[in-house]
Every structure is written in C-alpha cells, then in structure tokens.
Tab-separated table of C-alpha atoms and ligand atoms in Angstrom:
chain	number	residue	atom	x	y	z
A	741	MET	CA	-22.183	-8.349	-24.793
A	742	THR	CA	-18.411	-8.775	-24.514
A	743	LEU	CA	-15.839	-6.079	-23.831
A	744	GLN	CA	-13.987	-5.239	-26.986
A	745	LEU	CA	-11.606	-2.606	-28.288
A	746	ASP	CA	-9.747	-2.437	-31.597
A	747	LEU	CA	-6.210	-3.717	-31.379
A	748	ASP	CA	-4.903	-0.357	-32.523
A	749	SER	CA	-6.968	1.533	-29.935
A	750	PRO	CA	-4.811	3.801	-27.756
A	751	LEU	CA	-6.204	1.888	-24.774
A	752	MET	CA	-4.736	-1.353	-26.096
A	753	GLN	CA	-1.155	-0.028	-26.189
A	754	PRO	CA	1.537	-0.902	-23.621
A	755	ASP	CA	1.550	2.554	-22.040
A	756	PHE	CA	-2.135	2.300	-21.070
A	757	SER	CA	-2.672	0.508	-17.791
A	758	PHE	CA	-5.743	-1.563	-16.932
A	759	GLY	CA	-6.533	-2.247	-13.313
A	760	ILE	CA	-9.075	-3.064	-10.713
A	761	ALA	CA	-9.869	-1.157	-7.505
A	762	THR	CA	-10.929	-1.730	-3.896
A	763	ALA	CA	-10.816	0.164	-0.593
A	764	ALA	CA	-9.757	-1.042	2.850
A	765	PHE	CA	-12.938	-0.572	4.850
A	766	GLN	CA	-15.084	-2.039	2.103
A	767	ILE	CA	-13.258	-5.394	1.907
A	768	GLU	CA	-10.951	-6.061	4.855
A	769	GLY	CA	-13.162	-6.824	7.850
A	770	ALA	CA	-11.150	-7.784	10.981
A	771	ASN	CA	-11.659	-4.291	12.319
A	772	THR	CA	-10.273	-5.017	15.762
A	773	ALA	CA	-7.417	-7.304	14.703
A	774	ASP	CA	-3.756	-6.698	15.503
A	775	GLY	CA	-4.112	-3.303	17.106
A	776	ARG	CA	-6.401	-1.640	14.555
A	777	CYS	CA	-8.246	1.194	16.278
A	778	GLU	CA	-11.809	2.305	15.688
A	779	SER	CA	-12.582	4.393	12.600
A	780	ILE	CA	-15.416	6.829	12.007
A	781	TRP	CA	-17.087	4.208	9.830
A	782	ASP	CA	-17.064	1.584	12.598
A	783	LYS	CA	-18.807	4.088	14.802
A	784	PHE	CA	-21.214	5.307	12.120
A	785	CYS	CA	-22.331	1.732	11.351
A	786	GLN	CA	-23.443	1.353	14.951
A	787	LEU	CA	-25.821	4.313	14.746
A	788	GLU	CA	-29.424	3.282	14.227
A	789	GLY	CA	-30.667	3.817	10.670
A	790	LYS	CA	-27.412	5.063	9.143
A	791	VAL	CA	-26.467	1.957	7.150
A	792	LEU	CA	-29.040	-0.154	5.324
A	793	ASN	CA	-30.008	-3.324	7.219
A	794	GLY	CA	-27.656	-2.341	10.057
A	795	ASP	CA	-24.713	-3.757	8.068
A	796	ASP	CA	-21.172	-3.009	9.209
A	797	GLY	CA	-17.560	-3.588	8.209
A	798	SER	CA	-16.627	-6.173	10.814
A	799	MET	CA	-16.480	-9.018	8.267
A	800	ALA	CA	-16.880	-7.432	4.822
A	801	CYS	CA	-15.052	-9.732	2.350
A	802	ASP	CA	-12.708	-10.972	5.081
A	803	HIS	CA	-9.861	-9.848	2.859
A	804	TYR	CA	-7.722	-9.400	5.973
A	805	HIS	CA	-7.538	-13.185	6.131
A	806	LEU	CA	-8.148	-14.073	2.480
A	807	TRP	CA	-5.669	-11.647	0.922
A	808	ARG	CA	-3.482	-14.410	-0.578
A	809	GLU	CA	-6.401	-15.902	-2.504
A	810	ASP	CA	-7.541	-12.430	-3.477
A	811	ILE	CA	-4.155	-11.580	-4.961
A	812	ASP	CA	-4.300	-14.824	-6.952
A	813	LEU	CA	-7.697	-13.681	-8.160
A	814	ILE	CA	-6.367	-10.259	-9.138
A	815	GLU	CA	-3.473	-11.830	-11.007
A	816	SER	CA	-5.820	-14.235	-12.789
A	817	LEU	CA	-7.674	-11.275	-14.282
A	818	GLY	CA	-4.549	-10.213	-16.145
A	819	VAL	CA	-4.578	-6.640	-14.834
A	820	ASP	CA	-1.498	-4.419	-14.956
A	821	SER	CA	-2.392	-2.530	-11.775
A	822	TYR	CA	-4.261	-2.904	-8.522
A	823	ARG	CA	-5.653	0.090	-6.635
A	824	LEU	CA	-6.101	-0.479	-2.906
A	825	SER	CA	-6.306	1.754	0.126
A	826	ILE	CA	-4.393	1.569	3.381
A	827	ALA	CA	-6.415	1.804	6.584
A	828	TRP	CA	-5.025	4.669	8.645
A	829	PRO	CA	-6.499	3.090	11.854
A	830	ARG	CA	-4.295	0.022	11.328
A	831	ILE	CA	-1.141	2.132	11.023
A	832	ILE	CA	-1.420	4.969	13.546
A	833	ASN	CA	-3.663	3.559	16.230
A	834	ASP	CA	-3.197	6.190	18.916
A	835	ILE	CA	-3.579	9.943	19.070
A	836	ASP	CA	0.069	10.216	20.149
A	837	GLY	CA	1.026	9.239	16.572
A	838	SER	CA	2.764	5.988	17.428
A	839	VAL	CA	3.082	3.408	14.663
A	840	ASN	CA	1.527	-0.055	14.811
A	841	ALA	CA	4.043	-2.473	13.271
A	842	SER	CA	1.396	-5.173	12.678
A	843	GLY	CA	-0.533	-2.777	10.495
A	844	LEU	CA	2.490	-2.120	8.316
A	845	ALA	CA	3.212	-5.858	8.185
A	846	PHE	CA	-0.242	-6.587	6.750
A	847	TYR	CA	0.332	-4.219	3.825
A	848	ASP	CA	3.962	-5.380	3.451
A	849	ASN	CA	2.646	-8.829	2.615
A	850	ILE	CA	0.182	-7.560	0.047
A	851	ILE	CA	2.458	-5.030	-1.588
A	852	ASN	CA	5.422	-7.422	-1.771
A	853	GLN	CA	3.229	-10.054	-3.412
A	854	LEU	CA	1.931	-7.569	-5.973
A	855	ASN	CA	5.485	-6.401	-6.697
A	856	ALA	CA	6.630	-9.997	-7.118
A	857	ARG	CA	3.860	-10.572	-9.657
A	858	ASN	CA	4.630	-7.419	-11.596
A	859	ILE	CA	1.300	-5.789	-10.762
A	860	LYS	CA	1.660	-2.048	-10.239
A	861	VAL	CA	0.521	-0.898	-6.804
A	862	PHE	CA	-1.703	2.186	-6.665
A	863	VAL	CA	-2.251	3.120	-3.033
A	864	THR	CA	-4.821	5.502	-1.641
A	865	LEU	CA	-3.857	6.809	1.786
A	866	TYR	CA	-7.328	7.960	2.751
A	867	HIS	CA	-10.454	6.210	1.544
A	868	TRP	CA	-12.723	7.637	4.274
A	869	ASP	CA	-11.668	5.652	7.349
A	870	LEU	CA	-10.562	8.411	9.717
A	871	PRO	CA	-9.384	7.145	13.116
A	872	GLN	CA	-12.170	7.869	15.587
A	873	TYR	CA	-9.706	9.437	18.056
A	874	LEU	CA	-9.292	12.284	15.556
A	875	GLU	CA	-13.048	12.678	15.042
A	876	ASP	CA	-13.370	12.925	18.819
A	877	HIS	CA	-11.408	16.170	18.457
A	878	GLY	CA	-13.449	17.490	15.544
A	879	GLY	CA	-12.151	15.339	12.687
A	880	TRP	CA	-11.764	17.265	9.430
A	881	LEU	CA	-13.135	20.401	11.077
A	882	ASN	CA	-10.001	20.582	13.191
A	883	ARG	CA	-6.835	21.833	11.502
A	884	ASP	CA	-4.766	19.460	13.662
A	885	THR	CA	-6.172	16.565	11.619
A	886	VAL	CA	-4.290	17.997	8.621
A	887	HIS	CA	-0.990	17.531	10.450
A	888	ALA	CA	-1.976	14.091	11.706
A	889	PHE	CA	-2.545	13.087	8.078
A	890	VAL	CA	0.829	14.438	6.982
A	891	HIS	CA	2.482	12.396	9.737
A	892	TYR	CA	0.649	9.250	8.589
A	893	ALA	CA	1.596	9.949	4.939
A	894	GLU	CA	5.226	10.306	5.991
A	895	ILE	CA	5.189	6.962	7.820
A	896	ILE	CA	3.725	5.177	4.795
A	897	SER	CA	5.999	6.736	2.191
A	898	GLN	CA	9.110	6.224	4.343
A	899	HIS	CA	8.206	2.596	4.819
A	900	PHE	CA	7.082	1.603	1.313
A	901	GLN	CA	9.065	4.055	-0.826
A	902	GLN	CA	8.941	2.948	-4.468
A	903	ARG	CA	7.354	-0.398	-3.701
A	904	ILE	CA	4.225	1.674	-4.244
A	905	TYR	CA	4.011	2.814	-7.873
A	906	SER	CA	1.457	5.534	-7.276
A	907	TYR	CA	0.464	7.381	-4.106
A	908	CYS	CA	-2.961	8.966	-3.951
A	909	THR	CA	-3.473	11.206	-0.926
A	910	PHE	CA	-7.275	11.280	-0.897
A	911	ASN	CA	-10.101	9.429	-2.538
A	912	GLU	CA	-13.004	11.750	-3.335
A	913	PRO	CA	-12.713	14.579	-0.812
A	914	TRP	CA	-16.194	15.626	-2.037
A	915	CYS	CA	-17.662	12.534	-0.376
A	916	SER	CA	-15.687	12.869	2.847
A	917	ALA	CA	-16.571	16.539	3.186
A	918	TYR	CA	-20.088	16.892	1.787
A	919	LEU	CA	-21.586	13.446	2.442
A	920	GLY	CA	-19.847	13.235	5.819
A	921	TYR	CA	-20.155	16.783	7.151
A	922	GLN	CA	-22.890	18.516	5.123
A	923	TYR	CA	-25.514	15.942	4.179
A	924	GLY	CA	-24.975	13.556	7.104
A	925	VAL	CA	-25.320	10.385	5.015
A	926	HIS	CA	-21.719	9.208	5.509
A	927	ALA	CA	-19.518	9.122	8.595
A	928	PRO	CA	-19.252	11.095	10.780
A	929	GLY	CA	-22.797	12.224	9.920
A	930	HIS	CA	-22.812	16.009	10.460
A	931	LYS	CA	-25.339	18.219	8.705
A	932	SER	CA	-24.106	21.698	7.967
A	933	ARG	CA	-22.929	23.355	4.760
A	934	LYS	CA	-20.397	25.423	6.670
A	935	MET	CA	-18.926	22.236	8.110
A	936	GLY	CA	-18.876	20.632	4.649
A	937	LEU	CA	-16.883	23.513	3.185
A	938	GLN	CA	-14.496	23.629	6.141
A	939	ALA	CA	-13.886	19.878	5.971
A	940	ALA	CA	-13.285	20.161	2.216
A	941	HIS	CA	-10.698	22.872	2.782
A	942	HIS	CA	-8.837	20.856	5.389
A	943	LEU	CA	-8.856	17.736	3.205
A	944	LEU	CA	-7.406	19.708	0.301
A	945	LEU	CA	-4.843	21.334	2.577
A	946	ALA	CA	-3.806	17.950	3.976
A	947	HIS	CA	-3.276	16.825	0.390
A	948	GLY	CA	-1.195	19.903	-0.394
A	949	LEU	CA	1.013	19.549	2.667
A	950	ALA	CA	1.434	15.779	2.288
A	951	VAL	CA	2.570	15.800	-1.363
A	952	PRO	CA	6.088	17.234	-0.753
A	953	VAL	CA	6.531	14.925	2.244
A	954	ILE	CA	5.614	11.847	0.212
A	955	ARG	CA	7.877	13.039	-2.628
A	956	ARG	CA	10.797	13.226	-0.201
A	957	HIS	CA	10.497	9.543	0.613
A	958	CYS	CA	8.825	7.764	-2.275
A	959	GLY	CA	11.800	7.338	-4.561
A	960	GLY	CA	10.234	8.874	-7.639
A	961	ALA	CA	6.831	7.200	-7.382
A	962	GLN	CA	3.854	9.143	-8.738
A	963	VAL	CA	1.911	11.324	-6.328
A	964	GLY	CA	-1.604	12.640	-6.922
A	965	ILE	CA	-5.210	12.765	-5.788
A	966	VAL	CA	-8.524	11.219	-6.856
A	967	LEU	CA	-11.651	13.348	-7.359
A	968	ASN	CA	-15.176	12.204	-8.111
A	969	PHE	CA	-17.235	13.955	-10.742
A	970	THR	CA	-20.986	13.816	-11.322
A	971	PRO	CA	-21.130	16.551	-13.957
A	972	GLY	CA	-24.320	18.540	-14.258
A	973	ASP	CA	-26.178	19.038	-17.550
A	974	SER	CA	-28.745	21.775	-17.683
A	975	ALA	CA	-32.378	20.618	-17.843
A	976	SER	CA	-33.124	23.324	-20.428
A	977	ASP	CA	-31.564	26.253	-22.272
A	978	SER	CA	-33.252	28.789	-20.027
A	979	GLN	CA	-30.976	31.334	-18.369
A	980	GLU	CA	-32.176	30.187	-14.946
A	981	ASP	CA	-31.402	26.516	-15.499
A	982	LEU	CA	-28.034	27.273	-17.082
A	983	ARG	CA	-27.136	29.444	-14.113
A	984	ALA	CA	-28.264	26.771	-11.609
A	985	THR	CA	-26.163	24.205	-13.480
A	986	GLN	CA	-23.134	26.461	-13.337
A	987	ILE	CA	-23.569	26.822	-9.569
A	988	TYR	CA	-24.021	23.061	-9.213
A	989	ASN	CA	-20.801	22.379	-11.142
A	990	ASP	CA	-18.869	25.077	-9.293
A	991	TYR	CA	-20.004	23.734	-5.940
A	992	ASN	CA	-19.456	20.061	-6.636
A	993	SER	CA	-16.597	19.876	-9.134
A	994	HIS	CA	-14.691	23.135	-9.363
A	995	TRP	CA	-14.616	23.689	-5.598
A	996	PHE	CA	-12.220	20.740	-5.582
A	997	ILE	CA	-10.329	20.833	-8.858
A	998	GLN	CA	-9.835	24.601	-9.169
A	999	PRO	CA	-7.812	25.081	-5.937
A	1000	LEU	CA	-5.708	22.030	-6.863
A	1001	MET	CA	-4.968	23.284	-10.361
A	1002	GLN	CA	-5.137	27.064	-9.956
A	1003	GLY	CA	-4.863	27.869	-6.262
A	1004	SER	CA	-8.260	29.556	-5.949
A	1005	TYR	CA	-11.858	28.701	-5.099
A	1006	PRO	CA	-14.705	29.440	-7.547
A	1007	SER	CA	-15.787	33.021	-6.871
A	1008	SER	CA	-19.473	32.196	-7.442
A	1009	ILE	CA	-19.480	29.917	-4.403
A	1010	VAL	CA	-17.437	32.318	-2.306
A	1011	GLN	CA	-20.078	34.979	-2.976
A	1012	LEU	CA	-23.261	32.917	-2.943
A	1013	TYR	CA	-22.428	31.051	0.240
A	1014	ALA	CA	-20.572	33.906	1.904
A	1015	GLU	CA	-21.675	32.955	5.406
A	1016	ASP	CA	-20.491	29.390	5.067
A	1017	GLN	CA	-16.962	30.101	3.891
A	1018	PRO	CA	-14.194	28.099	5.567
A	1019	VAL	CA	-11.381	29.562	7.615
A	1020	ILE	CA	-8.424	29.785	5.227
A	1021	GLU	CA	-4.922	30.808	6.301
A	1022	ALA	CA	-2.662	32.924	4.121
A	1023	SER	CA	-0.527	30.223	2.515
A	1024	ASP	CA	-3.212	27.518	2.276
A	1025	LEU	CA	-4.228	27.989	-1.345
A	1026	ALA	CA	-0.626	28.070	-2.528
A	1027	ASP	CA	-0.003	24.864	-0.581
A	1028	ILE	CA	-3.051	23.172	-2.121
A	1029	ASN	CA	-1.869	24.224	-5.584
A	1030	VAL	CA	1.217	21.968	-5.345
A	1031	SER	CA	2.093	20.228	-8.604
A	1032	ILE	CA	0.972	16.594	-8.894
A	1033	ASP	CA	1.922	13.736	-11.209
A	1034	PHE	CA	-1.590	12.553	-11.942
A	1035	LEU	CA	-5.239	13.312	-11.380
A	1036	GLY	CA	-7.524	10.372	-10.660
A	1037	VAL	CA	-11.056	10.735	-12.015
A	1038	ASN	CA	-13.883	8.621	-10.597
A	1039	PHE	CA	-16.980	8.636	-12.751
A	1040	TYR	CA	-20.303	6.820	-12.419
A	1041	THR	CA	-23.110	9.085	-13.589
A	1042	ARG	CA	-24.226	12.618	-14.386
A	1043	ALA	CA	-26.849	14.941	-12.950
A	1044	VAL	CA	-29.522	16.955	-14.743
A	1045	VAL	CA	-29.913	20.295	-13.046
A	1046	ALA	CA	-32.603	22.977	-12.931
A	1047	THR	CA	-33.309	26.108	-10.961
A	1048	PRO	CA	-35.213	25.293	-7.757
A	1049	ALA	CA	-38.539	26.586	-6.535
A	1050	SER	CA	-38.071	30.120	-5.214
A	1051	ASN	CA	-38.414	29.176	-1.530
A	1052	ALA	CA	-35.857	26.331	-1.665
A	1053	ASP	CA	-32.763	26.297	0.523
A	1054	GLU	CA	-30.514	25.176	-2.343
A	1055	LEU	CA	-29.574	27.154	-5.441
A	1056	PHE	CA	-30.018	24.199	-7.760
A	1057	GLN	CA	-32.185	21.119	-7.940
A	1058	LEU	CA	-31.657	17.736	-9.549
A	1059	VAL	CA	-34.162	16.501	-12.096
A	1060	PRO	CA	-34.752	12.712	-12.147
A	1061	GLN	CA	-34.503	11.160	-15.622
A	1062	ALA	CA	-37.349	8.671	-15.392
A	1063	ASP	CA	-37.001	7.454	-18.980
A	1064	ALA	CA	-33.268	6.780	-18.884
A	1065	GLU	CA	-31.602	3.498	-17.932
A	1066	HIS	CA	-30.372	3.321	-14.338
A	1067	THR	CA	-28.202	0.873	-12.408
A	1068	ASP	CA	-29.358	-0.907	-9.266
A	1069	ILE	CA	-28.209	1.992	-7.070
A	1070	GLY	CA	-30.411	4.375	-9.050
A	1071	TRP	CA	-27.666	6.123	-11.014
A	1072	GLU	CA	-28.404	7.044	-14.616
A	1073	ILE	CA	-26.206	5.381	-17.239
A	1074	HIS	CA	-24.876	8.170	-19.425
A	1075	PRO	CA	-21.419	7.448	-20.875
A	1076	ALA	CA	-21.424	10.552	-23.081
A	1077	ALA	CA	-21.061	12.592	-19.891
A	1078	LEU	CA	-17.698	10.961	-19.213
A	1079	TYR	CA	-16.369	11.971	-22.621
A	1080	LYS	CA	-17.747	15.480	-22.165
A	1081	LEU	CA	-16.277	15.785	-18.664
A	1082	LEU	CA	-12.799	14.690	-19.721
A	1083	THR	CA	-12.623	16.986	-22.731
A	1084	GLU	CA	-14.041	19.939	-20.779
A	1085	LEU	CA	-11.660	19.556	-17.847
A	1086	ASN	CA	-8.844	19.282	-20.345
A	1087	ARG	CA	-9.892	22.558	-21.955
A	1088	MET	CA	-10.361	24.413	-18.673
A	1089	TYR	CA	-7.291	23.302	-16.737
A	1090	ASN	CA	-3.646	22.556	-17.304
A	1091	LEU	CA	-4.049	18.956	-16.179
A	1092	PRO	CA	-1.455	16.359	-15.299
A	1093	PRO	CA	-2.026	12.918	-16.865
A	1094	ILE	CA	-5.360	11.393	-15.871
A	1095	TYR	CA	-6.194	7.940	-14.613
A	1096	ILE	CA	-9.801	6.804	-14.530
A	1097	THR	CA	-9.472	5.444	-11.013
A	1098	GLU	CA	-13.063	4.191	-10.656
A	1099	ASN	CA	-15.878	3.353	-13.024
A	1100	GLY	CA	-18.475	0.639	-12.675
A	1101	ALA	CA	-22.056	-0.360	-12.042
A	1102	ALA	CA	-24.139	-1.815	-9.212
A	1103	CYS	CA	-26.357	-4.593	-10.525
A	1104	ASP	CA	-28.873	-6.925	-8.960
A	1105	ASP	CA	-26.659	-9.961	-9.581
A	1106	HIS	CA	-27.710	-13.544	-8.922
A	1107	ILE	CA	-25.959	-16.852	-9.338
A	1108	VAL	CA	-27.890	-19.050	-11.749
A	1109	ASP	CA	-26.420	-22.487	-12.473
A	1110	GLY	CA	-23.113	-21.335	-11.069
A	1111	GLN	CA	-22.945	-18.292	-13.351
A	1112	ILE	CA	-23.594	-14.579	-12.997
A	1113	ASP	CA	-24.706	-13.121	-16.292
A	1114	ASP	CA	-24.241	-9.406	-15.571
A	1115	GLN	CA	-25.120	-8.062	-18.991
A	1116	GLN	CA	-25.863	-4.538	-17.818
A	1117	ARG	CA	-22.425	-4.222	-16.177
A	1118	CYS	CA	-20.704	-5.530	-19.320
A	1119	ARG	CA	-22.553	-2.986	-21.420
A	1120	TYR	CA	-21.778	-0.234	-18.921
A	1121	LEU	CA	-18.053	-0.985	-18.919
A	1122	GLN	CA	-17.900	-1.285	-22.706
A	1123	GLN	CA	-19.682	2.049	-23.247
A	1124	HIS	CA	-17.472	3.857	-20.765
A	1125	LEU	CA	-14.268	2.393	-22.204
A	1126	LEU	CA	-15.355	3.747	-25.579
A	1127	ALA	CA	-15.954	7.168	-24.009
A	1128	VAL	CA	-12.426	7.103	-22.562
A	1129	GLU	CA	-11.023	6.017	-25.913
A	1130	GLN	CA	-12.797	8.878	-27.629
A	1131	ALA	CA	-11.388	11.395	-25.124
A	1132	VAL	CA	-7.870	10.060	-25.688
A	1133	GLN	CA	-8.367	10.393	-29.436
A	1134	GLU	CA	-9.283	14.041	-28.845
A	1135	GLY	CA	-5.993	14.626	-27.087
A	1136	VAL	CA	-6.797	14.134	-23.397
A	1137	VAL	CA	-3.839	12.396	-21.751
A	1138	ILE	CA	-5.264	9.347	-19.964
A	1139	LYS	CA	-2.895	6.667	-18.787
A	1140	GLY	CA	-5.107	4.041	-17.262
A	1141	TYR	CA	-8.516	2.715	-16.318
A	1142	PHE	CA	-9.599	0.909	-13.140
A	1143	ALA	CA	-12.908	-0.893	-12.951
A	1144	TRP	CA	-14.755	-0.558	-9.643
A	1145	SER	CA	-14.654	-3.050	-8.110
A	1146	LEU	CA	-12.679	-6.274	-7.859
A	1147	MET	CA	-15.478	-7.897	-5.869
A	1148	ASP	CA	-18.799	-7.078	-4.226
A	1149	ASN	CA	-18.180	-5.271	-0.959
A	1150	PHE	CA	-19.491	-2.957	1.754
A	1151	GLU	CA	-21.117	-0.137	-0.203
A	1152	TRP	CA	-21.102	2.473	2.596
A	1153	ALA	CA	-24.610	3.644	3.558
A	1154	GLU	CA	-26.075	0.959	1.257
A	1155	GLY	CA	-24.352	-1.817	3.207
A	1156	TYR	CA	-24.025	-5.098	1.308
A	1157	SER	CA	-27.208	-4.530	-0.686
A	1158	LYS	CA	-25.453	-3.071	-3.725
A	1159	ARG	CA	-23.057	-5.227	-5.723
A	1160	PHE	CA	-20.365	-3.408	-7.697
A	1161	GLY	CA	-17.917	-6.316	-8.115
A	1162	ILE	CA	-16.887	-7.992	-11.331
A	1163	VAL	CA	-16.456	-10.925	-8.959
A	1164	TYR	CA	-19.452	-12.120	-6.928
A	1165	VAL	CA	-19.060	-12.584	-3.175
A	1166	ASP	CA	-21.228	-14.999	-1.217
A	1167	TYR	CA	-20.910	-13.301	2.171
A	1168	LYS	CA	-21.864	-16.435	4.107
A	1169	SER	CA	-19.191	-18.696	2.664
A	1170	GLN	CA	-16.884	-15.892	1.441
A	1171	LYS	CA	-16.722	-17.735	-1.872
A	1172	ARG	CA	-15.732	-15.604	-4.853
A	1173	THR	CA	-17.208	-16.363	-8.302
A	1174	LEU	CA	-16.220	-14.539	-11.476
A	1175	LYS	CA	-19.154	-12.800	-13.143
A	1176	LYS	CA	-19.440	-12.583	-16.950
A	1177	SER	CA	-17.941	-9.091	-16.717
A	1178	ALA	CA	-14.792	-10.470	-15.037
A	1179	HIS	CA	-14.375	-13.109	-17.747
A	1180	SER	CA	-14.904	-10.473	-20.365
A	1181	TYR	CA	-12.494	-7.980	-18.765
A	1182	ARG	CA	-9.869	-10.707	-18.592
A	1183	ASN	CA	-10.410	-11.628	-22.241
A	1184	LEU	CA	-10.077	-8.002	-23.261
A	1185	LEU	CA	-6.816	-7.570	-21.363
A	1186	ASN	CA	-5.423	-10.838	-22.669
A	1187	SER	CA	-6.265	-9.896	-26.223
A	1188	ARG	CA	-3.674	-7.138	-26.182
A	1189	VAL	CA	-0.866	-8.140	-28.499
A	1190	PHE	CA	2.146	-6.610	-26.751
A	1191	ILE	CA	4.120	-8.327	-24.036
A	1192	LYS	CA	3.317	-6.907	-20.586
A	1193	ASN	CA	6.323	-5.163	-19.091
B	32	LIG	C1	-17.198	5.792	-4.902
B	32	LIG	C2	-16.287	5.287	-3.797
B	32	LIG	C3	-16.133	3.800	-3.750
B	32	LIG	C4	-17.405	3.072	-4.099
B	32	LIG	C5	-18.033	3.634	-5.338
B	32	LIG	C6	-19.287	2.927	-5.772
B	32	LIG	O1	-17.731	7.015	-4.537
B	32	LIG	O2	-15.005	5.839	-3.941
B	32	LIG	O3	-15.611	3.455	-2.497
B	32	LIG	O4	-18.244	3.056	-3.026
B	32	LIG	O5	-18.286	4.990	-5.183
C-alpha cells in the first residue's frame, strides 16, 4: 500500500500544508543538561509501576544532541511544516520566573535551521512537561500556575516572534487534566474527578490569558490550541445508550471545545457532576472564549459507548469492538469517525481553520533485511488522509495535516514499547531508519506538482 491522492485533491494544493510532529519530552532526553529543571514527567517516571518497563525520558531519542541530523531527516521527507514542543523546564527553571538562556539557545538553533530551510515552525508551548516546582505547589490545581504559564508564553513569544509560524498554547488539555489529575495514569498521577475538572479549567484559562500576550509579541504569527478527540458512537439506538453517548461526548469533547468557541461549559456536565464543578471566577469564561487563528485536531480512534450497569460510578461505559482492526496500542482503526467528527464540529461551532495536528498508528515494527515494512501504518495514514479530503470537500476548512510521529519515541505510560514513528529508532545505537510509511509519505509530498513556497 502506498500513500496516494489525486493531483487535483484539495490536499495536494499549495495552500495545504503537510508536516510531521514530535514533542519535547518524548524525543529530547538530556533532562538535566544546561540548567533544565525537573518536570512532572521526570518525577512520574521514577514512581514504581507508572511507566511500562520503568522507562524514562533521560535518553529518549537523544534529540538534544542529534538535532542537526534530525532536521536533515525532516527536510529529507519533503514536509512543509514541523510541529515541535518547547520544554518549559528548559526555559524557566526556577519558581522565581527567571529565564535560562541556554534553554532558549537550544531552540534558537533548531528554529533558525528550520527557517533557513523554509520549513514552517509550529510550536506547542505545553506538551505536558510542567516544571515540578509548580506541581509542588499544586500544579494545575493552583490558579498561580495559570499566571506562571502566561509569563512563560510571554518569554517565548518575545524571543521568537515571527520566527515561529504558529503558536499552540496547549496540546490536548484533556490528557493533562483527565489522565493526569482524574485517572492517575499520566503525571502527576492524581485520581479525582473534581481535580480533573479543576485542572481542565485552569489549563483552558491559561490558554485564554496567554493568547493576547502571545499576539502582542508574535508579529502576526498564528495563535491557537490543539484538542484531542475520541468521538463516541452509540452502541445501539436505545434511548439509554444514546443518552450515555451524549454524556460521554459532552464530558470528553465539548467540555473543552465549547468554552473555547462559545464561552460556556456543557450544562449536562455542570448538572450531572454538580459536586465536582471547578472554581470559576467571573471573567474566566469570557477570557477562555478569546478568538483564535486555528484549532488543532488530534485524532487516533473512536469510542463505542453504552449505558453502564446501574451500580457503576460512571455515567457511560466503553464497549470493546473485538471484531474491528486495532493498532498495537489497542486503538480501533475507524477513519470514518474522523470525517464524521470534522463535519459535526463544523456544523456545531463557528470554527477557525483546522489543522490535523496529530494522526498516526502504533505498530509492532521490526527491521527485516534493513527494511521496516509497516503496511498497517501506511493503510492507516492513507485512509485518514482520504477522510480529511472528504471533509474538505464537504466544506470544512482544513489547512494542514501532521503525521504523528517523525520517529519512534517515549510513548508516555507505555514507555518505549509502542512505536508511532514513520522513522524507526534503534534506541541502543540511536540509528534512525526510514520505514515504508516514511518513504511513501515523502513520495506523496514530492508528487505534488506546484513549487513549494
Ligand atoms: C497524543 C499525544 C502524543 C502522542 C500520541 C500517540 O495523545 O499528544 O504526544 O503520545 O498521543
């Protein structure tokens, strides 16, 4: 299977940007180098049983030292854009807010190189690596963290200005808030719904307050946020299942997108989880509802949802799809859900232009005779590109697509066991080898007939 789109596809036109994505903690390693302070993920990795095989981010892909080669690799793929994240603990390494010049210098090198090669720089300010000194004071449960983030965002935007093409405040606040504070499976590992909702509110507020600050300094660059969606489909047409699915979608998707787009939280969740509601100050929702230049959508899979047994703690339950195809991380492959999500969001909200900021598959990849024949990933990417194309044809404004990920990396609680890269990483030698999907992605991008601007 090769990746292929018609030459006259809207995705093959000059105004559609193809890219590749990574995140700091997942690739950089060198987590004590040049004044970088501890992050919540460094700490979390040290806790027994939290990360598979006791893996941690101390080496990762050693991108901190191999960044020159990695930029060559990115350029060789023929992408228009590269999405990376900046590690807050490298930049502001003390609770007093002082700036670490070495941290800025590291990203100066990378961003200048990308600029010189005409690769658009999409930066995420927060891809989950909160400085531990903030978590020691409550992390995202403490409103002061909101102001610490705005300070950090100001430092970055003042320094890089329009050398960064696109500023994303947060990657997937759902994960930071719910996985980190409600379900306990990500750093910092708390387990309370009330905490999850409070953390979510503070993350959204930090976004809202940072946007005007970034705008002041960024010289006209785009400013937005990235949300993850795992849309729920009802297991049946019964009233109960439909209702459970609505609650699931309100809790997981609309709790994040509705305040951003409309300045309110879904009333179902406010009522159903009345005791767990966050503390919200008077101007917060108006601040969160600030206008943005783009919405990033990360999509991997869907959920099938049913009403739970009557004594369950939750108001919905997920129904495993045993007969469907799944990737190596256990996520169902269901590209139609991406098309449905994009067209539904477009109907429900007055959206800014969308970028698909992450999409990809974990596969059990092996090198055989020097090659990695990742057929499932190729198929996955092809099917999802077609879903994006179809949504564009239906009028959804989508300006770009980023495959996740450039190379295999530290997959959070799964450690190094799950490989999402289109480039294979041998962690012992740090050798990178292009998989079939990388060759195919490159061929697709090179088959475009216009001249890259
Ligand atoms: C997303 C994260 C990203 C990566 C992929 C597989 O939720 O943003 O860092 O781990 O999942």
